CSV table of C-alpha atoms in Angstrom, one decimal:
chain,number,residue,atom,x,y,z
A,27,MET,CA,0.0,0.0,0.0
A,28,SER,CA,1.4,3.4,-1.0
A,29,ARG,CA,2.2,6.0,1.6
A,30,ARG,CA,-0.4,8.8,2.0
A,31,THR,CA,0.8,12.0,0.5
A,32,LEU,CA,-0.2,15.7,0.8
A,33,ALA,CA,-2.9,17.1,-1.3
A,34,LEU,CA,-1.6,20.4,-2.6
A,35,GLY,CA,-3.5,23.3,-4.1
A,36,ALA,CA,-2.0,26.5,-5.6
A,37,PHE,CA,-4.2,29.4,-4.6
A,38,LEU,CA,-3.4,31.8,-7.4
A,39,HIS,CA,-3.4,35.6,-7.0
A,40,PRO,CA,-1.9,37.6,-9.8
A,41,SER,CA,1.1,39.1,-8.1
A,42,GLY,CA,0.9,37.2,-4.8
A,43,HIS,CA,-1.3,37.2,-1.8
A,44,HIS,CA,0.4,39.9,0.2
A,45,VAL,CA,-1.6,43.1,0.0
A,46,ALA,CA,1.5,45.0,-1.2
A,47,ALA,CA,2.8,42.3,-3.5
A,48,TRP,CA,1.9,44.5,-6.6
A,49,ARG,CA,4.7,46.9,-5.4
A,50,HIS,CA,7.3,44.1,-5.4
A,51,PRO,CA,10.1,44.7,-7.8
A,52,ALA,CA,9.3,41.5,-9.7
A,53,ALA,CA,5.6,42.4,-10.1
A,54,ARG,CA,4.0,43.2,-13.4
A,55,ALA,CA,1.5,46.0,-13.9
A,56,ASP,CA,-0.8,43.8,-15.9
A,57,ALA,CA,-0.5,40.6,-13.8
A,58,GLY,CA,-4.2,40.5,-13.0
A,59,ILE,CA,-5.4,41.0,-16.6
A,60,ASP,CA,-2.9,39.1,-18.6
A,61,ILE,CA,-3.9,35.5,-19.2
A,62,ARG,CA,-0.2,34.5,-19.9
A,63,ASN,CA,0.6,35.3,-16.2
A,64,TYR,CA,-2.0,32.9,-15.0
A,65,ILE,CA,-1.1,30.2,-17.5
A,66,ARG,CA,2.5,30.4,-16.4
A,67,LEU,CA,1.5,29.9,-12.8
A,68,ALA,CA,-0.9,27.0,-13.6
A,69,ARG,CA,1.7,25.2,-15.7
A,70,LEU,CA,4.3,25.7,-13.0
A,71,ALA,CA,1.9,24.1,-10.5
A,72,GLU,CA,1.1,21.3,-12.9
A,73,ALA,CA,4.8,20.6,-13.6
A,74,ALA,CA,5.3,20.4,-9.8
A,75,ARG,CA,2.4,17.9,-9.6
A,76,PHE,CA,0.0,20.0,-7.5
A,77,ASP,CA,-3.5,18.5,-7.4
A,78,LEU,CA,-5.2,21.8,-8.3
A,79,VAL,CA,-5.2,25.5,-8.9
A,80,PHE,CA,-7.8,27.5,-7.0
A,81,LEU,CA,-9.2,31.0,-7.7
A,82,ALA,CA,-11.2,33.0,-5.1
A,83,ASP,CA,-13.8,35.7,-5.9
A,84,GLN,CA,-15.8,38.6,-4.6
A,85,ILE,CA,-18.6,40.1,-6.7
A,86,ALA,CA,-17.6,43.7,-5.9
A,87,VAL,CA,-14.6,45.9,-5.4
A,88,PRO,CA,-13.2,45.3,-1.9
A,89,SER,CA,-14.3,48.6,-0.4
A,90,ASP,CA,-16.3,51.8,-1.1
A,91,ASN,CA,-13.2,53.7,0.0
A,92,LEU,CA,-11.9,54.3,-3.5
A,93,ASP,CA,-8.7,55.8,-2.2
A,94,TYR,CA,-7.9,52.5,-0.6
A,95,VAL,CA,-9.0,50.6,-3.7
A,96,SER,CA,-6.6,52.7,-5.8
A,97,ARG,CA,-3.7,51.6,-3.6
A,98,THR,CA,-4.3,47.9,-4.3
A,99,THR,CA,-4.8,45.5,-7.2
A,100,ARG,CA,-7.8,43.9,-5.5
A,101,ALA,CA,-10.2,45.3,-8.1
A,102,THR,CA,-8.3,44.3,-11.3
A,103,TYR,CA,-8.6,40.6,-11.9
A,104,PHE,CA,-10.7,38.2,-14.0
A,105,GLU,CA,-13.9,36.6,-13.2
A,106,PRO,CA,-12.8,33.1,-12.0
A,107,LEU,CA,-15.0,30.8,-14.0
A,108,THR,CA,-14.0,32.4,-17.3
A,109,LEU,CA,-10.4,32.3,-16.2
A,110,ILE,CA,-10.4,28.7,-15.0
A,111,SER,CA,-11.9,27.6,-18.3
A,112,ALA,CA,-8.9,29.1,-20.1
A,113,LEU,CA,-6.5,27.5,-17.7
A,114,ALA,CA,-8.2,24.1,-18.3
A,115,ALA,CA,-7.4,24.5,-22.0
A,116,ALA,CA,-3.8,25.4,-21.2
A,117,THR,CA,-3.1,22.4,-18.9
A,118,GLN,CA,-3.6,18.7,-19.1
A,119,ARG,CA,-3.6,17.0,-15.6
A,120,ILE,CA,-4.0,19.6,-12.9
A,121,GLY,CA,-7.4,20.3,-11.3
A,122,VAL,CA,-9.1,23.7,-11.8
A,123,ILE,CA,-11.3,25.1,-9.1
A,124,ALA,CA,-13.3,28.3,-9.4
A,125,THR,CA,-15.3,30.2,-6.7
A,126,VAL,CA,-18.9,31.0,-7.5
A,127,SER,CA,-21.4,32.4,-5.0
A,128,THR,CA,-24.8,30.8,-4.4
A,129,SER,CA,-26.2,34.2,-3.5
A,130,PHE,CA,-26.5,35.7,-7.0
A,131,ASN,CA,-26.7,32.7,-9.3
A,132,SER,CA,-29.2,30.1,-10.2
A,133,PRO,CA,-28.6,26.4,-9.6
A,134,TYR,CA,-29.4,25.3,-13.1
A,135,ASN,CA,-27.0,27.7,-14.8
A,136,LEU,CA,-24.2,27.0,-12.3
A,137,ALA,CA,-24.7,23.2,-12.7
A,138,ARG,CA,-24.4,23.7,-16.5
A,139,TYR,CA,-21.3,25.9,-16.3
A,140,PHE,CA,-19.4,23.4,-14.1
A,141,ALA,CA,-20.6,20.3,-15.9
A,142,SER,CA,-19.4,21.9,-19.2
A,143,LEU,CA,-16.1,22.8,-17.6
A,144,ASP,CA,-15.7,19.2,-16.3
A,145,GLN,CA,-16.3,17.8,-19.8
A,146,ILE,CA,-13.9,20.3,-21.4
A,147,SER,CA,-11.2,19.6,-18.9
A,148,GLY,CA,-11.6,15.8,-19.0
A,149,GLY,CA,-12.8,15.6,-15.4
A,150,ARG,CA,-10.6,18.1,-13.7
A,151,ALA,CA,-13.2,20.8,-12.5
A,152,GLY,CA,-14.2,21.8,-9.0
A,153,TRP,CA,-16.7,24.3,-7.6
A,154,ASN,CA,-15.8,26.3,-4.5
A,155,LEU,CA,-19.3,27.0,-3.0
A,156,VAL,CA,-19.4,30.3,-1.1
A,157,THR,CA,-22.2,32.6,0.0
A,158,SER,CA,-21.9,36.4,-0.5
A,159,GLY,CA,-21.9,38.4,2.7
A,160,SER,CA,-20.7,41.9,2.0
A,161,ARG,CA,-22.9,45.0,1.7
A,162,LEU,CA,-21.1,46.0,-1.5
A,163,GLU,CA,-21.9,42.7,-3.2
A,164,GLY,CA,-25.6,43.1,-2.2
A,165,GLU,CA,-25.7,46.6,-3.6
A,166,ASN,CA,-24.4,45.4,-7.0
A,167,PHE,CA,-27.5,43.2,-7.3
A,168,GLY,CA,-30.0,45.8,-6.0
A,169,LEU,CA,-30.1,44.6,-2.5
A,170,GLY,CA,-29.4,46.4,0.8
A,171,GLU,CA,-27.0,45.6,3.6
A,172,ASP,CA,-29.3,43.0,5.2
A,173,TYR,CA,-30.0,41.0,2.1
A,174,TYR,CA,-29.3,37.7,3.8
A,175,SER,CA,-28.6,36.7,7.4
A,176,HIS,CA,-25.6,34.4,7.8
A,177,ALA,CA,-27.9,31.5,8.8
A,178,GLY,CA,-30.3,32.3,5.9
A,179,ARG,CA,-27.5,32.3,3.4
A,180,TYR,CA,-26.3,28.9,4.4
A,181,ARG,CA,-29.7,27.4,4.4
A,182,GLN,CA,-30.1,28.7,0.9
A,183,ALA,CA,-26.6,27.4,0.0
A,184,LEU,CA,-27.4,23.9,1.2
A,185,GLU,CA,-30.5,23.7,-1.0
A,186,PHE,CA,-28.6,25.2,-3.9
A,187,ALA,CA,-25.9,22.5,-3.6
A,188,GLU,CA,-28.6,19.8,-3.4
A,189,VAL,CA,-30.1,21.0,-6.6
A,190,VAL,CA,-26.8,21.3,-8.4
A,191,ARG,CA,-25.7,17.8,-7.4
A,192,GLY,CA,-29.1,16.4,-8.5
A,193,LEU,CA,-28.7,18.1,-11.9
A,194,TRP,CA,-25.2,16.6,-12.2
A,195,ASP,CA,-26.9,13.2,-11.9
A,196,SER,CA,-29.4,13.9,-14.7
A,197,PHE,CA,-27.5,11.6,-17.1
A,198,GLU,CA,-26.5,8.1,-16.0
A,199,GLU,CA,-23.1,7.1,-17.0
A,200,ASP,CA,-24.2,5.1,-20.1
A,201,ALA,CA,-27.1,7.3,-21.1
A,202,VAL,CA,-25.4,8.2,-24.5
A,203,LEU,CA,-26.2,5.3,-26.9
A,204,ASP,CA,-25.1,6.8,-30.2
A,205,ASP,CA,-27.1,4.0,-31.8
A,206,ARG,CA,-27.1,5.3,-35.4
A,207,ALA,CA,-28.7,2.3,-36.9
A,208,ALA,CA,-31.7,2.6,-34.6
A,209,GLY,CA,-31.7,6.4,-34.7
A,210,ARG,CA,-31.4,6.8,-30.9
A,211,TYR,CA,-28.7,9.0,-29.5
A,212,LEU,CA,-29.8,8.8,-25.9
A,213,ASP,CA,-31.4,6.1,-23.8
A,214,ALA,CA,-34.4,8.1,-22.5
A,215,ALA,CA,-34.8,5.8,-19.5
A,216,LYS,CA,-31.4,7.0,-18.3
A,217,VAL,CA,-31.9,10.7,-18.5
A,218,HIS,CA,-33.7,12.1,-15.5
A,219,ALA,CA,-35.6,15.3,-14.4
A,220,ILE,CA,-35.0,16.0,-10.7
A,221,GLU,CA,-38.4,17.7,-10.1
A,222,HIS,CA,-37.0,19.7,-7.1
A,223,ARG,CA,-39.5,21.7,-5.1
A,224,GLY,CA,-37.9,23.4,-2.1
A,225,ALA,CA,-38.0,26.5,0.1
A,226,HIS,CA,-35.8,28.5,-2.3
A,227,TYR,CA,-35.8,26.7,-5.6
A,228,GLN,CA,-38.1,25.0,-8.0
A,229,VAL,CA,-36.1,23.2,-10.7
A,230,ARG,CA,-37.4,20.5,-13.0
A,231,GLY,CA,-34.3,19.4,-15.0
A,232,PRO,CA,-32.8,17.4,-16.5
A,233,LEU,CA,-29.5,19.2,-17.2
A,234,SER,CA,-28.3,19.4,-20.8
A,235,VAL,CA,-24.8,18.1,-20.2
A,236,PRO,CA,-23.9,14.4,-19.8
A,237,ARG,CA,-22.0,13.0,-16.9
A,238,SER,CA,-18.3,13.7,-16.9
A,239,PRO,CA,-15.3,11.3,-16.6
A,240,GLN,CA,-15.2,12.0,-12.8
A,241,GLY,CA,-18.9,11.6,-12.3
A,242,GLN,CA,-19.4,15.1,-10.8
A,243,PRO,CA,-17.1,18.1,-10.4
A,244,VAL,CA,-15.5,18.2,-7.0
A,245,LEU,CA,-17.4,20.2,-4.5
A,246,VAL,CA,-15.4,22.6,-2.3
A,247,GLN,CA,-16.4,24.7,0.6
A,248,ALA,CA,-14.4,27.4,2.4
A,249,GLY,CA,-16.4,28.4,5.4
A,250,SER,CA,-15.3,27.7,9.0
A,251,SER,CA,-18.3,29.1,11.0
A,252,GLU,CA,-20.8,26.7,12.6
A,253,ALA,CA,-23.0,26.9,9.5
A,254,GLY,CA,-20.0,26.6,7.2
A,255,ARG,CA,-18.8,23.5,8.9
A,256,ASP,CA,-22.2,21.9,8.8
A,257,LEU,CA,-22.5,22.6,5.1
A,258,ALA,CA,-19.0,21.2,4.5
A,259,ALA,CA,-19.9,18.1,6.4
A,260,ARG,CA,-23.1,17.5,4.5
A,261,ALA,CA,-21.9,18.3,1.0
A,262,ALA,CA,-18.2,19.2,0.5
A,263,GLU,CA,-15.4,17.0,-0.6
A,264,LEU,CA,-12.6,19.5,-0.1
A,265,VAL,CA,-12.6,22.1,2.7
A,266,PHE,CA,-10.4,25.2,2.6
A,267,THR,CA,-10.0,26.7,6.0
A,268,ALA,CA,-7.9,29.3,8.0
A,269,GLN,CA,-6.2,27.9,11.1
A,270,THR,CA,-3.0,29.3,12.7
A,271,SER,CA,-2.0,26.6,15.2
A,272,LEU,CA,-1.9,22.8,15.3
A,273,ALA,CA,-4.4,22.8,18.1
A,274,GLN,CA,-6.9,24.9,16.2
A,275,ALA,CA,-6.3,22.8,13.1
A,276,GLN,CA,-6.8,19.5,14.9
A,277,ALA,CA,-10.0,20.7,16.5
A,278,PHE,CA,-11.4,21.9,13.2
A,279,TYR,CA,-10.3,18.7,11.4
A,280,ALA,CA,-11.8,16.4,14.0
A,281,ASP,CA,-15.0,18.4,14.2
A,282,VAL,CA,-15.7,18.4,10.4
A,283,LYS,CA,-14.8,14.7,10.0
A,284,ALA,CA,-17.1,13.8,12.9
A,285,ARG,CA,-20.0,15.9,11.4
A,286,ALA,CA,-19.4,14.1,8.1
A,287,ARG,CA,-19.7,10.7,9.8
A,288,ALA,CA,-22.8,11.8,11.5
A,289,TYR,CA,-24.4,12.5,8.1
A,290,GLY,CA,-23.5,9.0,7.0
A,291,ARG,CA,-20.3,9.9,5.1
A,292,ALA,CA,-16.9,8.3,5.5
A,293,ALA,CA,-14.1,10.5,6.9
A,294,GLU,CA,-12.0,10.0,3.8
A,295,ASP,CA,-14.8,11.4,1.6
A,296,ILE,CA,-13.8,14.9,2.8
A,297,HIS,CA,-10.3,16.4,2.7
A,298,ILE,CA,-9.2,19.3,4.8
A,299,LEU,CA,-6.8,21.8,3.3
A,300,PRO,CA,-5.8,24.8,5.4
A,301,GLY,CA,-4.4,27.8,3.7
A,302,VAL,CA,-0.6,28.3,4.1
A,303,PHE,CA,1.3,31.6,3.3
A,304,PRO,CA,4.9,30.4,2.9
A,305,VAL,CA,7.8,32.9,2.6
A,306,VAL,CA,10.8,30.7,1.8
A,307,GLY,CA,14.5,31.5,1.9
A,308,ARG,CA,17.6,29.3,1.6
A,309,THR,CA,18.5,30.6,5.0
A,310,GLN,CA,16.3,32.1,7.8
A,311,ALA,CA,17.9,35.5,7.2
A,312,GLU,CA,16.9,35.4,3.6
A,313,ALA,CA,13.3,34.4,4.3
A,314,ASP,CA,13.1,37.2,6.9
A,315,GLU,CA,14.4,39.7,4.4
A,316,LYS,CA,11.9,38.7,1.8
A,317,PHE,CA,9.1,39.1,4.3
A,318,ARG,CA,10.4,42.4,5.6
A,319,LEU,CA,10.5,43.8,2.0
A,320,LEU,CA,6.8,43.1,1.6
A,321,GLN,CA,5.8,44.4,5.0
A,322,ASP,CA,7.7,47.7,4.4
A,323,LEU,CA,5.5,48.3,1.3
A,324,VAL,CA,2.2,48.5,3.3
A,325,PRO,CA,1.1,52.1,3.8
A,326,PRO,CA,-0.8,52.7,7.1
A,327,GLU,CA,-4.0,53.8,5.3
A,328,VAL,CA,-4.0,50.5,3.3
A,329,GLY,CA,-3.3,48.4,6.4
A,330,ARG,CA,-6.1,50.0,8.4
A,331,GLU,CA,-8.7,49.6,5.6
A,332,TYR,CA,-7.6,46.1,4.9
A,333,LEU,CA,-8.0,45.3,8.6
A,334,SER,CA,-11.4,47.0,8.7
A,335,ILE,CA,-12.6,44.9,5.7
A,336,HIS,CA,-11.5,41.6,7.3
A,337,LEU,CA,-13.2,42.5,10.6
A,338,GLY,CA,-16.5,42.9,8.7
A,339,GLY,CA,-16.3,46.6,7.8
A,340,VAL,CA,-15.9,48.0,11.3
A,341,ASP,CA,-15.0,51.7,11.6
A,342,LEU,CA,-11.5,52.1,13.1
A,343,SER,CA,-11.3,55.9,12.5
A,344,ALA,CA,-11.6,56.7,16.2
A,345,HIS,CA,-8.5,54.6,17.0
A,346,ALA,CA,-4.8,55.2,16.4
A,347,ASP,CA,-2.5,52.6,14.9
A,348,ASP,CA,-0.8,52.1,18.3
A,349,ASP,CA,-4.1,51.6,20.1
A,350,PRO,CA,-5.1,48.0,21.1
A,351,VAL,CA,-7.6,46.4,18.8
A,352,PRO,CA,-11.0,47.5,20.1
A,353,GLU,CA,-13.8,45.3,21.3
A,354,ILE,CA,-15.9,44.4,18.2
A,355,ALA,CA,-19.2,42.6,18.0
A,356,VAL,CA,-19.6,40.2,15.1
A,357,ASP,CA,-23.3,40.5,14.3
A,358,GLY,CA,-23.7,37.6,11.9
A,359,ARG,CA,-24.9,39.6,8.9
A,360,GLY,CA,-21.6,39.2,7.0
A,361,HIS,CA,-18.8,36.8,7.2
A,362,VAL,CA,-18.3,35.4,10.7
A,363,SER,CA,-15.4,32.9,11.0
A,364,ARG,CA,-12.6,35.2,9.8
A,365,PRO,CA,-13.4,38.2,12.0
A,366,LEU,CA,-13.7,35.9,15.0
A,367,LEU,CA,-10.3,34.3,14.2
A,368,LEU,CA,-8.6,37.7,13.9
A,369,LEU,CA,-10.2,39.0,17.1
A,370,GLN,CA,-9.1,35.9,19.0
A,371,LYS,CA,-5.5,36.4,17.7
A,372,ALA,CA,-5.6,40.1,18.8
A,373,ARG,CA,-6.8,39.2,22.3
A,374,GLU,CA,-4.4,36.3,22.8
A,375,ARG,CA,-1.4,38.4,21.9
A,376,ASN,CA,-2.6,41.9,23.0
A,377,LEU,CA,-2.0,43.3,19.5
A,378,THR,CA,-2.3,46.9,18.4
A,379,ILE,CA,-4.2,47.9,15.3
A,380,ARG,CA,-0.9,48.3,13.4
A,381,GLU,CA,0.4,44.9,14.6
A,382,LEU,CA,-2.8,43.2,13.5
A,383,TYR,CA,-3.0,44.8,10.1
A,384,LEU,CA,0.7,43.8,9.5
A,385,GLU,CA,-0.1,40.3,10.8
A,386,ILE,CA,-2.8,39.8,8.1
A,387,ALA,CA,-1.3,41.8,5.3
A,388,GLY,CA,-0.1,38.6,3.7
A,389,ALA,CA,-1.9,35.6,5.1
A,390,ARG,CA,-5.3,37.3,6.0
A,391,GLY,CA,-5.6,35.0,9.0
A,392,HIS,CA,-4.3,31.9,7.4
A,393,TRP,CA,-1.2,30.1,8.6
A,394,GLN,CA,2.0,32.2,7.9
A,395,LEU,CA,5.4,30.5,7.7
A,396,VAL,CA,8.6,32.4,7.2
A,397,GLY,CA,11.6,30.1,7.0
A,398,THR,CA,13.9,27.6,5.2
A,399,PRO,CA,12.7,24.7,3.2
A,400,GLU,CA,13.5,22.4,6.1
A,401,THR,CA,11.6,24.4,8.7
A,402,ILE,CA,8.6,24.8,6.5
A,403,ALA,CA,8.5,21.1,5.6
A,404,ASP,CA,8.8,20.3,9.3
A,405,ALA,CA,5.7,22.4,10.0
A,406,LEU,CA,3.7,21.0,7.2
A,407,GLN,CA,4.6,17.5,8.1
A,408,ASP,CA,3.7,18.1,11.7
A,409,TRP,CA,0.1,19.1,10.8
A,410,PHE,CA,-0.3,16.4,8.2
A,411,GLU,CA,0.8,13.6,10.4
A,412,ASN,CA,-0.9,14.7,13.6
A,413,GLY,CA,-4.5,15.2,12.5
A,414,GLY,CA,-4.4,18.8,11.4
A,415,ALA,CA,-4.7,18.5,7.6
A,416,ASP,CA,-5.0,16.2,4.6
A,417,GLY,CA,-3.0,18.7,2.6
A,418,PHE,CA,-2.6,22.5,2.1
A,419,ASN,CA,-3.7,25.3,-0.2
A,420,ILE,CA,-0.5,27.2,-0.9
A,421,MET,CA,-0.8,31.0,-1.0
A,422,PRO,CA,2.2,32.4,-2.8
A,423,PRO,CA,3.2,35.7,-1.1
A,424,SER,CA,4.8,37.4,-4.0
A,425,PRO,CA,5.2,37.2,-7.8
A,426,THR,CA,8.0,34.6,-7.3
A,427,GLY,CA,6.5,32.9,-4.3
A,428,LEU,CA,5.1,29.9,-6.1
A,429,ASP,CA,8.5,29.4,-7.9
A,430,ASP,CA,10.2,29.5,-4.5
A,431,PHE,CA,7.9,26.9,-3.0
A,432,VAL,CA,8.3,24.6,-6.0
A,433,ALA,CA,12.1,25.0,-6.2
A,434,LEU,CA,12.9,24.9,-2.5
A,435,VAL,CA,10.1,23.2,-0.4
A,436,LEU,CA,8.7,20.6,-2.7
A,437,PRO,CA,12.1,18.7,-3.1
A,438,GLU,CA,12.3,18.5,0.7
A,439,LEU,CA,8.7,17.2,0.9
A,440,ARG,CA,9.5,14.6,-1.7
A,441,ARG,CA,12.7,13.6,0.0
A,442,ARG,CA,10.4,12.8,3.1
A,443,GLY,CA,7.9,10.9,0.9
A,444,LEU,CA,5.2,13.5,1.6
A,445,ALA,CA,4.6,14.7,-2.0
A,446,ARG,CA,3.9,12.7,-5.1
A,447,GLU,CA,6.5,12.3,-7.8
A,448,ASP,CA,3.9,12.1,-10.6
A,449,TYR,CA,0.1,12.1,-11.1
A,450,THR,CA,-1.7,8.9,-10.5
A,451,ALA,CA,-4.8,9.6,-12.4
A,452,ARG,CA,-6.3,11.7,-15.2
A,453,THR,CA,-9.1,13.4,-13.1
A,454,LEU,CA,-9.1,15.6,-10.1
A,455,ARG,CA,-11.0,13.0,-8.1
A,456,GLY,CA,-8.5,10.4,-9.0
A,457,ASN,CA,-5.5,12.4,-7.9
A,458,LEU,CA,-7.2,13.3,-4.6
A,459,GLY,CA,-8.3,9.7,-4.0
A,460,LEU,CA,-11.9,10.7,-3.9
A,461,ARG,CA,-14.6,8.2,-5.0
A,462,VAL,CA,-16.9,8.8,-7.9
A,463,PRO,CA,-20.3,9.7,-6.5
A,464,GLN,CA,-23.0,7.1,-7.1
A,465,ASN,CA,-25.6,8.4,-9.5
A,466,ARG,CA,-28.8,8.7,-7.5
A,467,PHE,CA,-30.9,7.5,-10.5
A,468,ALA,CA,-28.8,4.5,-11.4
A,469,GLN,CA,-30.6,1.1,-11.1
A,470,SER,CA,-27.5,-0.8,-10.1
A,471,PRO,CA,-24.5,0.3,-8.0
A,472,ALA,CA,-21.3,1.4,-9.8
A,473,PRO,CA,-18.3,-0.9,-9.6
A,474,GLU,CA,-16.3,-0.7,-6.4
A,475,LYS,CA,-13.1,-0.1,-8.4
A,476,PRO,CA,-11.7,3.2,-7.1
A,477,GLU,CA,-11.5,6.1,-9.5
A,478,ARG,CA,-7.8,6.6,-8.9
A,479,GLU,CA,-7.2,3.1,-10.3
A,480,LYS,CA,-9.5,3.5,-13.3
A,481,GLU,CA,-7.9,6.7,-14.4
A,482,ALA,CA,-4.2,5.7,-13.9
A,483,THR,CA,-3.8,4.2,-17.3
């Protein structure tokens, strides 16, 4: 039996995840709107045998403070589903995951988009299911600040996911006959309307796209609140999360896996991938200098607004940079888990406003590692082998951050037997070791042969 290896995602941001990465000497002015930049990064990740590339999204500029927006590149990047389709055509083996919100889309259209992408990519697509929680997003669709409560958004999202997955089962695996002599292209008995009637959606179906080589696109979820964990346990196959200590990671990992088992799922049906922001140097001094260069590029006005956004839009104007982070109530209308995580960090370490905005300038509350290939590999191995993660979503800090991770950290992980040498399958599911979902309409069970083995030829 082969040794378990890390699942690895490359979380792409045009110039890097640090808020000031666009000011880095190696950054390109057009990084967010030049497809060649993204193709280079995706192909780099594929050559390194990452499982997937991942793109986040927000359906609005990040702030109505346009002075702040003008000092970042956070408003100049492609819509992710369009972009990920181009990356699918430019790669052959790596999975492609796009973030699309349930709040301003219809289940039928979304099911069709991702089923099409899954066919185009040969079974490499994944959908990162999110809900939209910002006032600015609501206003872009004619809704006010209270357009959805946190709990309401997640109830809607759960039903949305149920409809989408039902539509992805519209075609049984052998529904396409292509019987030219008899004049029958489809077996009508193996194409199904779902006839969904729920609290939020009424969808008849069937979908107009046949089942893909991996059965369904991989379903991803990135919320860590109570409602987010429950949605992940019910529906997700990959979970992206923000944890900053092994104890936090272990608690989250155990909780989500236990919830999944309570819903009748196997623990291995859901993989947990915390985000990691790695600044890598051949020596610790080199890593520290790389990080200091980025931190020195953060203007106070950018840092304060960036912190305000990640605390849910709280007004910090009455407080100086050297003041302690004030008491803030998280009211549940917007995003919940990230503000709570940052406030916990501030309380535990008695951070000032400046210290906290510099703390999140790169990792945004994710796990931040600044070190050598050996020390970073040590940390990743510790979480992986001690119930904190099934793998990691790597967040390159700068324009050359992914190059550094691939050139310096991956060889050390491979030396330890923690990273694959080559792909083992043709599909995203196969490489992740996830089973092909049983089609709910199929009359007989699918063969027990795992998808990883089927696609390895």
